[in-house]
Amino acid sequence: MEPAVSPAFEWRQVPAGRVVVAVPLVPLAAHFFSTRDVSHQTRDPDYRSVAASFGVPPRHVVDVRQVHGRDVLVLQPGGESPAAPVEADAIVSLDPDRVATIRVADCIPILLADRRRRAVAAVHAGWRGTAAGVVEATVAVLEQHGVRPADLVAAIGPGIGACCYEVDRPVLDTFLRRDAAADAWFVPAQTGGRWRLDLTRANRDQLVRCGVPAGSIHEIGSCTRDRPDLWHSFRRERDAAGRMVAAIRLRASGLVDR
Ligand SMILES: [Zn+2]
């Protein structure tokens, strides 16, 4: 089966297996969205393969303990990586030596890079994080470090599509409590009292609202639940689901081909 991703994305083969890169991000920052070739169920080998893909030592691959919130970890140049992952759902990196990573299986992975190369970011946005505005919080932290939203290029990677994501009233209400405009992201489902939620669109709209140009936001256009050949999906695989890694480094020099 031919892997279906939008024309702004390309397949690569690296030590972490098949990965997808966003072509507009390539000149700004080495990065990828992994496929299910990375499982993350066995962390060390997976992170060694992620490190090898960037040509860095494993201790330079930074992850966080994801809690579906809006806290952002900032990596300063020359800083030490935390001994144990800290609680956060996004990483802003000002450090060209380290690789910022988040893990997903249906949640939306978002990678951001600054055209003026001051910083990059990796964001984990499930429904709770999206409702909390995690991508908006990330852009705010980038701004605190001198990045203009107008200079950001964003890649929205593989997550669950509105085709496969039915939610109930409490989810809709959680969004509406924070954001009256959120109903644009929900479409009534066939089943009464349920809605289909478009998390990619929600995150795109939030980025635009922060000042990221719509033309600088690129979507992979592949639903994790629909493609068991490519992606892990928590909704499909439940407790057996692995996690994919989205990774980015503040240095354009490329990935290691395998
Ligand atoms: Zn789907």
PDB file of C-alpha atoms and ligand atoms in Angstrom:
ATOM      1  CA  MET A   1       0.000   0.000   0.000  1.00  0.00           C
ATOM      2  CA  GLU A   2       1.431   3.387  -0.959  1.00  0.00           C
ATOM      3  CA  PRO A   3       1.777   5.580   2.119  1.00  0.00           C
ATOM      4  CA  ALA A   4      -0.606   8.515   1.788  1.00  0.00           C
ATOM      5  CA  VAL A   5       0.663  11.811   3.119  1.00  0.00           C
ATOM      6  CA  SER A   6       0.154  15.326   1.818  1.00  0.00           C
ATOM      7  CA  PRO A   7       2.576  16.602  -0.870  1.00  0.00           C
ATOM      8  CA  ALA A   8       4.286  18.866   1.690  1.00  0.00           C
ATOM      9  CA  PHE A   9       5.617  15.715   3.428  1.00  0.00           C
ATOM     10  CA  GLU A  10       8.250  13.191   2.342  1.00  0.00           C
ATOM     11  CA  TRP A  11       9.333   9.719   3.417  1.00  0.00           C
ATOM     12  CA  ARG A  12      12.831   9.041   4.686  1.00  0.00           C
ATOM     13  CA  GLN A  13      14.604   5.967   6.003  1.00  0.00           C
ATOM     14  CA  VAL A  14      16.746   6.591   9.102  1.00  0.00           C
ATOM     15  CA  PRO A  15      18.043   4.438  11.991  1.00  0.00           C
ATOM     16  CA  ALA A  16      14.606   4.881  13.630  1.00  0.00           C
ATOM     17  CA  GLY A  17      13.006   3.268  10.564  1.00  0.00           C
ATOM     18  CA  ARG A  18      10.549   4.856   8.167  1.00  0.00           C
ATOM     19  CA  VAL A  19       9.878   8.466   9.098  1.00  0.00           C
ATOM     20  CA  VAL A  20       8.110  11.447   7.550  1.00  0.00           C
ATOM     21  CA  VAL A  21       9.572  14.937   7.251  1.00  0.00           C
ATOM     22  CA  ALA A  22       7.766  18.176   6.414  1.00  0.00           C
ATOM     23  CA  VAL A  23       9.521  19.570   3.353  1.00  0.00           C
ATOM     24  CA  PRO A  24       9.078  23.271   4.341  1.00  0.00           C
ATOM     25  CA  LEU A  25      10.756  22.556   7.701  1.00  0.00           C
ATOM     26  CA  VAL A  26      13.762  20.727   6.274  1.00  0.00           C
ATOM     27  CA  PRO A  27      15.910  23.839   5.580  1.00  0.00           C
ATOM     28  CA  LEU A  28      15.215  25.144   9.107  1.00  0.00           C
ATOM     29  CA  ALA A  29      15.553  22.172  11.430  1.00  0.00           C
ATOM     30  CA  ALA A  30      16.350  18.469  11.326  1.00  0.00           C
ATOM     31  CA  HIS A  31      13.163  16.693  12.394  1.00  0.00           C
ATOM     32  CA  PHE A  32      10.852  13.755  11.801  1.00  0.00           C
ATOM     33  CA  PHE A  33       7.593  12.103  12.668  1.00  0.00           C
ATOM     34  CA  SER A  34       8.290   8.419  13.284  1.00  0.00           C
ATOM     35  CA  THR A  35       6.039   5.609  12.134  1.00  0.00           C
ATOM     36  CA  ARG A  36       5.242   2.483  14.093  1.00  0.00           C
ATOM     37  CA  ASP A  37       8.816   1.373  13.366  1.00  0.00           C
ATOM     38  CA  VAL A  38       9.417   3.086  16.711  1.00  0.00           C
ATOM     39  CA  SER A  39       7.277   1.561  19.429  1.00  0.00           C
ATOM     40  CA  HIS A  40       8.491   3.357  22.542  1.00  0.00           C
ATOM     41  CA  GLN A  41       7.321   0.340  24.520  1.00  0.00           C
ATOM     42  CA  THR A  42      11.000  -0.359  25.021  1.00  0.00           C
ATOM     43  CA  ARG A  43      12.262   3.130  25.651  1.00  0.00           C
ATOM     44  CA  ASP A  44      16.022   2.758  25.553  1.00  0.00           C
ATOM     45  CA  PRO A  45      16.437   1.022  22.208  1.00  0.00           C
ATOM     46  CA  ASP A  46      13.916   3.379  20.662  1.00  0.00           C
ATOM     47  CA  TYR A  47      15.628   6.468  21.973  1.00  0.00           C
ATOM     48  CA  ARG A  48      19.004   5.134  20.913  1.00  0.00           C
ATOM     49  CA  SER A  49      17.608   4.814  17.388  1.00  0.00           C
ATOM     50  CA  VAL A  50      16.163   8.345  17.584  1.00  0.00           C
ATOM     51  CA  ALA A  51      19.553   9.644  18.767  1.00  0.00           C
ATOM     52  CA  ALA A  52      21.333   7.752  15.985  1.00  0.00           C
ATOM     53  CA  SER A  53      18.938   9.292  13.445  1.00  0.00           C
ATOM     54  CA  PHE A  54      20.132  12.756  14.490  1.00  0.00           C
ATOM     55  CA  GLY A  55      23.740  11.738  15.064  1.00  0.00           C
ATOM     56  CA  VAL A  56      23.665  12.759  18.744  1.00  0.00           C
ATOM     57  CA  PRO A  57      24.383  10.818  21.954  1.00  0.00           C
ATOM     58  CA  PRO A  58      21.223   9.352  23.585  1.00  0.00           C
ATOM     59  CA  ARG A  59      21.470  11.792  26.519  1.00  0.00           C
ATOM     60  CA  HIS A  60      20.879  14.622  24.043  1.00  0.00           C
ATOM     61  CA  VAL A  61      17.411  13.299  23.237  1.00  0.00           C
ATOM     62  CA  VAL A  62      15.008  15.003  25.653  1.00  0.00           C
ATOM     63  CA  ASP A  63      11.509  13.801  26.436  1.00  0.00           C
ATOM     64  CA  VAL A  64       8.879  14.845  28.964  1.00  0.00           C
ATOM     65  CA  ARG A  65       6.325  13.152  31.173  1.00  0.00           C
ATOM     66  CA  GLN A  66       3.189  14.039  29.236  1.00  0.00           C
ATOM     67  CA  VAL A  67       0.161  14.897  31.332  1.00  0.00           C
ATOM     68  CA  HIS A  68      -2.252  16.454  28.795  1.00  0.00           C
ATOM     69  CA  GLY A  69      -1.628  19.948  30.119  1.00  0.00           C
ATOM     70  CA  ARG A  70      -0.078  23.124  28.732  1.00  0.00           C
ATOM     71  CA  ASP A  71       3.282  23.343  30.511  1.00  0.00           C
ATOM     72  CA  VAL A  72       6.327  23.925  28.321  1.00  0.00           C
ATOM     73  CA  LEU A  73       9.874  22.740  29.083  1.00  0.00           C
ATOM     74  CA  VAL A  74      12.561  25.110  27.767  1.00  0.00           C
ATOM     75  CA  LEU A  75      15.978  23.748  26.752  1.00  0.00           C
ATOM     76  CA  GLN A  76      18.701  26.379  27.098  1.00  0.00           C
ATOM     77  CA  PRO A  77      21.895  26.097  25.076  1.00  0.00           C
ATOM     78  CA  GLY A  78      24.515  24.081  26.907  1.00  0.00           C
ATOM     79  CA  GLY A  79      22.033  23.073  29.613  1.00  0.00           C
ATOM     80  CA  GLU A  80      21.865  19.661  31.230  1.00  0.00           C
ATOM     81  CA  SER A  81      18.998  17.351  30.342  1.00  0.00           C
ATOM     82  CA  PRO A  82      16.777  16.510  33.342  1.00  0.00           C
ATOM     83  CA  ALA A  83      17.756  13.217  35.001  1.00  0.00           C
ATOM     84  CA  ALA A  84      14.108  12.132  34.909  1.00  0.00           C
ATOM     85  CA  PRO A  85      11.508  13.490  32.481  1.00  0.00           C
ATOM     86  CA  VAL A  86       9.694  16.542  33.866  1.00  0.00           C
ATOM     87  CA  GLU A  87       5.936  17.012  33.526  1.00  0.00           C
ATOM     88  CA  ALA A  88       5.158  19.004  30.388  1.00  0.00           C
ATOM     89  CA  ASP A  89       3.410  18.572  27.051  1.00  0.00           C
ATOM     90  CA  ALA A  90       5.672  20.726  24.916  1.00  0.00           C
ATOM     91  CA  ILE A  91       9.367  21.431  24.616  1.00  0.00           C
ATOM     92  CA  VAL A  92      10.869  24.674  23.320  1.00  0.00           C
ATOM     93  CA  SER A  93      14.526  24.232  22.430  1.00  0.00           C
ATOM     94  CA  LEU A  94      17.088  27.002  22.076  1.00  0.00           C
ATOM     95  CA  ASP A  95      19.834  24.371  22.141  1.00  0.00           C
ATOM     96  CA  PRO A  96      21.279  23.214  18.811  1.00  0.00           C
ATOM     97  CA  ASP A  97      22.919  20.221  20.489  1.00  0.00           C
ATOM     98  CA  ARG A  98      19.770  18.544  21.791  1.00  0.00           C
ATOM     99  CA  VAL A  99      16.724  16.933  20.203  1.00  0.00           C
ATOM    100  CA  ALA A 100      13.253  17.759  21.563  1.00  0.00           C
ATOM    101  CA  THR A 101      10.790  14.864  21.415  1.00  0.00           C
ATOM    102  CA  ILE A 102       7.195  14.080  22.273  1.00  0.00           C
ATOM    103  CA  ARG A 103       5.284  10.789  21.945  1.00  0.00           C
ATOM    104  CA  VAL A 104       1.867  10.153  20.451  1.00  0.00           C
ATOM    105  CA  ALA A 105      -0.629   7.485  19.452  1.00  0.00           C
ATOM    106  CA  ASP A 106      -3.721   9.383  18.166  1.00  0.00           C
ATOM    107  CA  CYS A 107      -2.877  12.662  19.920  1.00  0.00           C
ATOM    108  CA  ILE A 108      -1.643  15.338  17.514  1.00  0.00           C
ATOM    109  CA  PRO A 109       2.120  15.917  17.236  1.00  0.00           C
ATOM    110  CA  ILE A 110       3.157  19.409  16.171  1.00  0.00           C
ATOM    111  CA  LEU A 111       6.661  20.573  15.291  1.00  0.00           C
ATOM    112  CA  LEU A 112       7.525  24.277  15.025  1.00  0.00           C
ATOM    113  CA  ALA A 113      10.595  26.006  13.635  1.00  0.00           C
ATOM    114  CA  ASP A 114      11.572  29.676  13.425  1.00  0.00           C
ATOM    115  CA  ARG A 115      12.607  31.003  10.006  1.00  0.00           C
ATOM    116  CA  ARG A 116      15.245  33.065  11.813  1.00  0.00           C
ATOM    117  CA  ARG A 117      16.515  29.904  13.555  1.00  0.00           C
ATOM    118  CA  ARG A 118      16.299  31.028  17.144  1.00  0.00           C
ATOM    119  CA  ALA A 119      14.239  28.114  18.424  1.00  0.00           C
ATOM    120  CA  VAL A 120      12.232  25.004  17.638  1.00  0.00           C
ATOM    121  CA  ALA A 121       9.405  23.274  19.490  1.00  0.00           C
ATOM    122  CA  ALA A 122       7.676  19.905  19.797  1.00  0.00           C
ATOM    123  CA  VAL A 123       4.089  19.800  21.055  1.00  0.00           C
ATOM    124  CA  HIS A 124       1.819  16.937  22.231  1.00  0.00           C
ATOM    125  CA  ALA A 125      -1.828  17.920  21.724  1.00  0.00           C
ATOM    126  CA  GLY A 126      -4.558  15.443  22.615  1.00  0.00           C
ATOM    127  CA  TRP A 127      -8.048  16.676  23.294  1.00  0.00           C
ATOM    128  CA  ARG A 128      -7.296  17.879  26.811  1.00  0.00           C
ATOM    129  CA  GLY A 129      -4.110  19.641  25.741  1.00  0.00           C
ATOM    130  CA  THR A 130      -5.858  21.194  22.757  1.00  0.00           C
ATOM    131  CA  ALA A 131      -8.743  22.356  24.946  1.00  0.00           C
ATOM    132  CA  ALA A 132      -6.140  23.842  27.316  1.00  0.00           C
ATOM    133  CA  GLY A 133      -4.384  25.591  24.415  1.00  0.00           C
ATOM    134  CA  VAL A 134      -1.013  23.825  24.636  1.00  0.00           C
ATOM    135  CA  VAL A 135       0.073  25.028  21.195  1.00  0.00           C
ATOM    136  CA  GLU A 136      -0.854  28.602  22.131  1.00  0.00           C
ATOM    137  CA  ALA A 137       1.157  28.278  25.346  1.00  0.00           C
ATOM    138  CA  THR A 138       4.103  27.029  23.282  1.00  0.00           C
ATOM    139  CA  VAL A 139       3.957  29.976  20.874  1.00  0.00           C
ATOM    140  CA  ALA A 140       3.797  32.332  23.882  1.00  0.00           C
ATOM    141  CA  VAL A 141       6.999  30.792  25.289  1.00  0.00           C
ATOM    142  CA  LEU A 142       8.656  31.090  21.881  1.00  0.00           C
ATOM    143  CA  GLU A 143       7.698  34.774  21.825  1.00  0.00           C
ATOM    144  CA  GLN A 144       9.268  35.238  25.256  1.00  0.00           C
ATOM    145  CA  HIS A 145      12.485  34.013  23.652  1.00  0.00           C
ATOM    146  CA  GLY A 146      12.375  36.478  20.792  1.00  0.00           C
ATOM    147  CA  VAL A 147      10.579  34.423  18.147  1.00  0.00           C
ATOM    148  CA  ARG A 148       7.910  36.223  16.103  1.00  0.00           C
ATOM    149  CA  PRO A 149       4.860  34.044  15.380  1.00  0.00           C
ATOM    150  CA  ALA A 150       4.918  35.377  11.803  1.00  0.00           C
ATOM    151  CA  ASP A 151       8.305  33.646  11.401  1.00  0.00           C
ATOM    152  CA  LEU A 152       7.093  30.229  12.541  1.00  0.00           C
ATOM    153  CA  VAL A 153       6.658  27.246  10.244  1.00  0.00           C
ATOM    154  CA  ALA A 154       4.475  24.458  11.642  1.00  0.00           C
ATOM    155  CA  ALA A 155       4.073  20.799  10.745  1.00  0.00           C
ATOM    156  CA  ILE A 156       1.053  18.942  12.107  1.00  0.00           C
ATOM    157  CA  GLY A 157       1.839  15.226  12.055  1.00  0.00           C
ATOM    158  CA  PRO A 158      -0.176  12.006  12.176  1.00  0.00           C
ATOM    159  CA  GLY A 159      -3.022  11.929  14.683  1.00  0.00           C
ATOM    160  CA  ILE A 160      -6.580  10.745  14.878  1.00  0.00           C
ATOM    161  CA  GLY A 161      -8.768  12.320  12.198  1.00  0.00           C
ATOM    162  CA  ALA A 162     -12.256  13.702  12.574  1.00  0.00           C
ATOM    163  CA  CYS A 163     -13.264  10.607  10.536  1.00  0.00           C
ATOM    164  CA  CYS A 164     -12.531   8.392  13.550  1.00  0.00           C
ATOM    165  CA  TYR A 165     -12.833  10.593  16.600  1.00  0.00           C
ATOM    166  CA  GLU A 166     -16.223  10.670  18.292  1.00  0.00           C
ATOM    167  CA  VAL A 167     -16.532  12.477  21.594  1.00  0.00           C
ATOM    168  CA  ASP A 168     -19.323  13.182  24.049  1.00  0.00           C
ATOM    169  CA  ARG A 169     -20.855  16.264  25.603  1.00  0.00           C
ATOM    170  CA  PRO A 170     -18.332  16.715  28.441  1.00  0.00           C
ATOM    171  CA  VAL A 171     -15.524  17.026  25.874  1.00  0.00           C
ATOM    172  CA  LEU A 172     -17.432  19.658  23.898  1.00  0.00           C
ATOM    173  CA  ASP A 173     -18.248  21.517  27.110  1.00  0.00           C
ATOM    174  CA  THR A 174     -14.607  21.497  28.219  1.00  0.00           C
ATOM    175  CA  PHE A 175     -13.640  23.204  24.962  1.00  0.00           C
ATOM    176  CA  LEU A 176     -16.500  25.707  25.069  1.00  0.00           C
ATOM    177  CA  ARG A 177     -15.724  26.734  28.639  1.00  0.00           C
ATOM    178  CA  ARG A 178     -12.358  28.044  27.487  1.00  0.00           C
ATOM    179  CA  ASP A 179     -13.159  29.103  23.953  1.00  0.00           C
ATOM    180  CA  ALA A 180     -16.545  30.146  22.535  1.00  0.00           C
ATOM    181  CA  ALA A 181     -15.206  29.624  19.000  1.00  0.00           C
ATOM    182  CA  ALA A 182     -14.428  25.952  19.674  1.00  0.00           C
ATOM    183  CA  ASP A 183     -17.733  24.693  18.279  1.00  0.00           C
ATOM    184  CA  ALA A 184     -16.218  25.109  14.789  1.00  0.00           C
ATOM    185  CA  TRP A 185     -14.106  22.016  15.547  1.00  0.00           C
ATOM    186  CA  PHE A 186     -17.087  19.764  16.317  1.00  0.00           C
ATOM    187  CA  VAL A 187     -19.555  18.202  13.889  1.00  0.00           C
ATOM    188  CA  PRO A 188     -22.601  16.268  15.162  1.00  0.00           C
ATOM    189  CA  ALA A 189     -22.051  12.500  14.835  1.00  0.00           C
ATOM    190  CA  GLN A 190     -24.596   9.956  13.565  1.00  0.00           C
ATOM    191  CA  THR A 191     -25.108   8.880  17.152  1.00  0.00           C
ATOM    192  CA  GLY A 192     -27.217  11.360  19.074  1.00  0.00           C
ATOM    193  CA  GLY A 193     -25.422  13.327  21.789  1.00  0.00           C
ATOM    194  CA  ARG A 194     -22.009  12.725  20.229  1.00  0.00           C
ATOM    195  CA  TRP A 195     -19.709  14.808  18.037  1.00  0.00           C
ATOM    196  CA  ARG A 196     -16.765  14.306  15.724  1.00  0.00           C
ATOM    197  CA  LEU A 197     -13.810  16.375  16.873  1.00  0.00           C
ATOM    198  CA  ASP A 198     -11.213  17.686  14.397  1.00  0.00           C
ATOM    199  CA  LEU A 199      -8.090  18.120  16.537  1.00  0.00           C
ATOM    200  CA  THR A 200      -5.877  19.018  13.585  1.00  0.00           C
ATOM    201  CA  ARG A 201      -8.159  21.869  12.615  1.00  0.00           C
ATOM    202  CA  ALA A 202      -8.379  23.037  16.233  1.00  0.00           C
ATOM    203  CA  ASN A 203      -4.603  23.244  16.512  1.00  0.00           C
ATOM    204  CA  ARG A 204      -4.307  24.905  13.106  1.00  0.00           C
ATOM    205  CA  ASP A 205      -6.882  27.530  14.125  1.00  0.00           C
ATOM    206  CA  GLN A 206      -5.080  28.123  17.418  1.00  0.00           C
ATOM    207  CA  LEU A 207      -1.777  28.629  15.598  1.00  0.00           C
ATOM    208  CA  VAL A 208      -3.374  31.108  13.195  1.00  0.00           C
ATOM    209  CA  ARG A 209      -4.930  32.944  16.117  1.00  0.00           C
ATOM    210  CA  CYS A 210      -1.444  33.277  17.644  1.00  0.00           C
ATOM    211  CA  GLY A 211      -0.166  34.919  14.475  1.00  0.00           C
ATOM    212  CA  VAL A 212       1.356  31.958  12.612  1.00  0.00           C
ATOM    213  CA  PRO A 213       0.606  32.479   8.900  1.00  0.00           C
ATOM    214  CA  ALA A 214      -1.962  29.962   7.607  1.00  0.00           C
ATOM    215  CA  GLY A 215       0.310  29.284   4.640  1.00  0.00           C
ATOM    216  CA  SER A 216       3.120  28.268   7.006  1.00  0.00           C
ATOM    217  CA  ILE A 217       1.084  25.478   8.643  1.00  0.00           C
ATOM    218  CA  HIS A 218       1.423  22.088   6.952  1.00  0.00           C
ATOM    219  CA  GLU A 219      -0.753  19.062   7.739  1.00  0.00           C
ATOM    220  CA  ILE A 220       0.241  15.489   7.042  1.00  0.00           C
ATOM    221  CA  GLY A 221      -3.365  14.497   6.331  1.00  0.00           C
ATOM    222  CA  SER A 222      -3.165  10.894   7.572  1.00  0.00           C
ATOM    223  CA  CYS A 223      -5.432   9.460  10.266  1.00  0.00           C
ATOM    224  CA  THR A 224      -3.653   7.177  12.742  1.00  0.00           C
ATOM    225  CA  ARG A 225      -6.658   4.930  13.242  1.00  0.00           C
ATOM    226  CA  ASP A 226      -7.110   4.363   9.511  1.00  0.00           C
ATOM    227  CA  ARG A 227      -3.561   3.213   8.774  1.00  0.00           C
ATOM    228  CA  PRO A 228      -2.476   0.296  10.971  1.00  0.00           C
ATOM    229  CA  ASP A 229       0.363  -0.292   8.502  1.00  0.00           C
ATOM    230  CA  LEU A 230       1.925   3.078   9.363  1.00  0.00           C
ATOM    231  CA  TRP A 231       0.846   4.420  12.735  1.00  0.00           C
ATOM    232  CA  HIS A 232       0.165   3.364  16.291  1.00  0.00           C
ATOM    233  CA  SER A 233      -3.380   4.168  17.380  1.00  0.00           C
ATOM    234  CA  PHE A 234      -4.529   4.099  20.974  1.00  0.00           C
ATOM    235  CA  ARG A 235      -8.166   3.944  19.871  1.00  0.00           C
ATOM    236  CA  ARG A 236      -7.447   0.930  17.688  1.00  0.00           C
ATOM    237  CA  GLU A 237      -4.920  -0.904  19.856  1.00  0.00           C
ATOM    238  CA  ARG A 238      -5.764   0.297  23.365  1.00  0.00           C
ATOM    239  CA  ASP A 239      -3.273  -0.855  26.007  1.00  0.00           C
ATOM    240  CA  ALA A 240      -1.189  -2.667  23.400  1.00  0.00           C
ATOM    241  CA  ALA A 241      -0.592   0.567  21.486  1.00  0.00           C
ATOM    242  CA  GLY A 242       2.979   1.738  21.108  1.00  0.00           C
ATOM    243  CA  ARG A 243       3.930   5.383  20.793  1.00  0.00           C
ATOM    244  CA  MET A 244       5.390   7.242  17.839  1.00  0.00           C
ATOM    245  CA  VAL A 245       8.010   9.917  18.343  1.00  0.00           C
ATOM    246  CA  ALA A 246       8.028  13.406  16.859  1.00  0.00           C
ATOM    247  CA  ALA A 247      11.496  14.927  17.129  1.00  0.00           C
ATOM    248  CA  ILE A 248      13.163  18.213  16.181  1.00  0.00           C
ATOM    249  CA  ARG A 249      16.587  19.825  16.563  1.00  0.00           C
ATOM    250  CA  LEU A 250      17.625  23.476  16.238  1.00  0.00           C
ATOM    251  CA  ARG A 251      20.083  22.674  13.480  1.00  0.00           C
ATOM    252  CA  ALA A 252      19.300  22.180   9.833  1.00  0.00           C
ATOM    253  CA  SER A 253      22.041  19.656   9.150  1.00  0.00           C
ATOM    254  CA  GLY A 254      20.234  16.598   8.096  1.00  0.00           C
ATOM    255  CA  LEU A 255      19.106  13.313   9.427  1.00  0.00           C
ATOM    256  CA  VAL A 256      21.304  10.231   9.189  1.00  0.00           C
ATOM    257  CA  ASP A 257      20.129   8.112   6.293  1.00  0.00           C
ATOM    258  CA  ARG A 258      20.101   4.385   6.706  1.00  0.00           C
TER     259      ARG A 258
HETATM  260 ZN    ZN B   1      -9.834   8.078  10.433  1.00  0.00          ZN
END
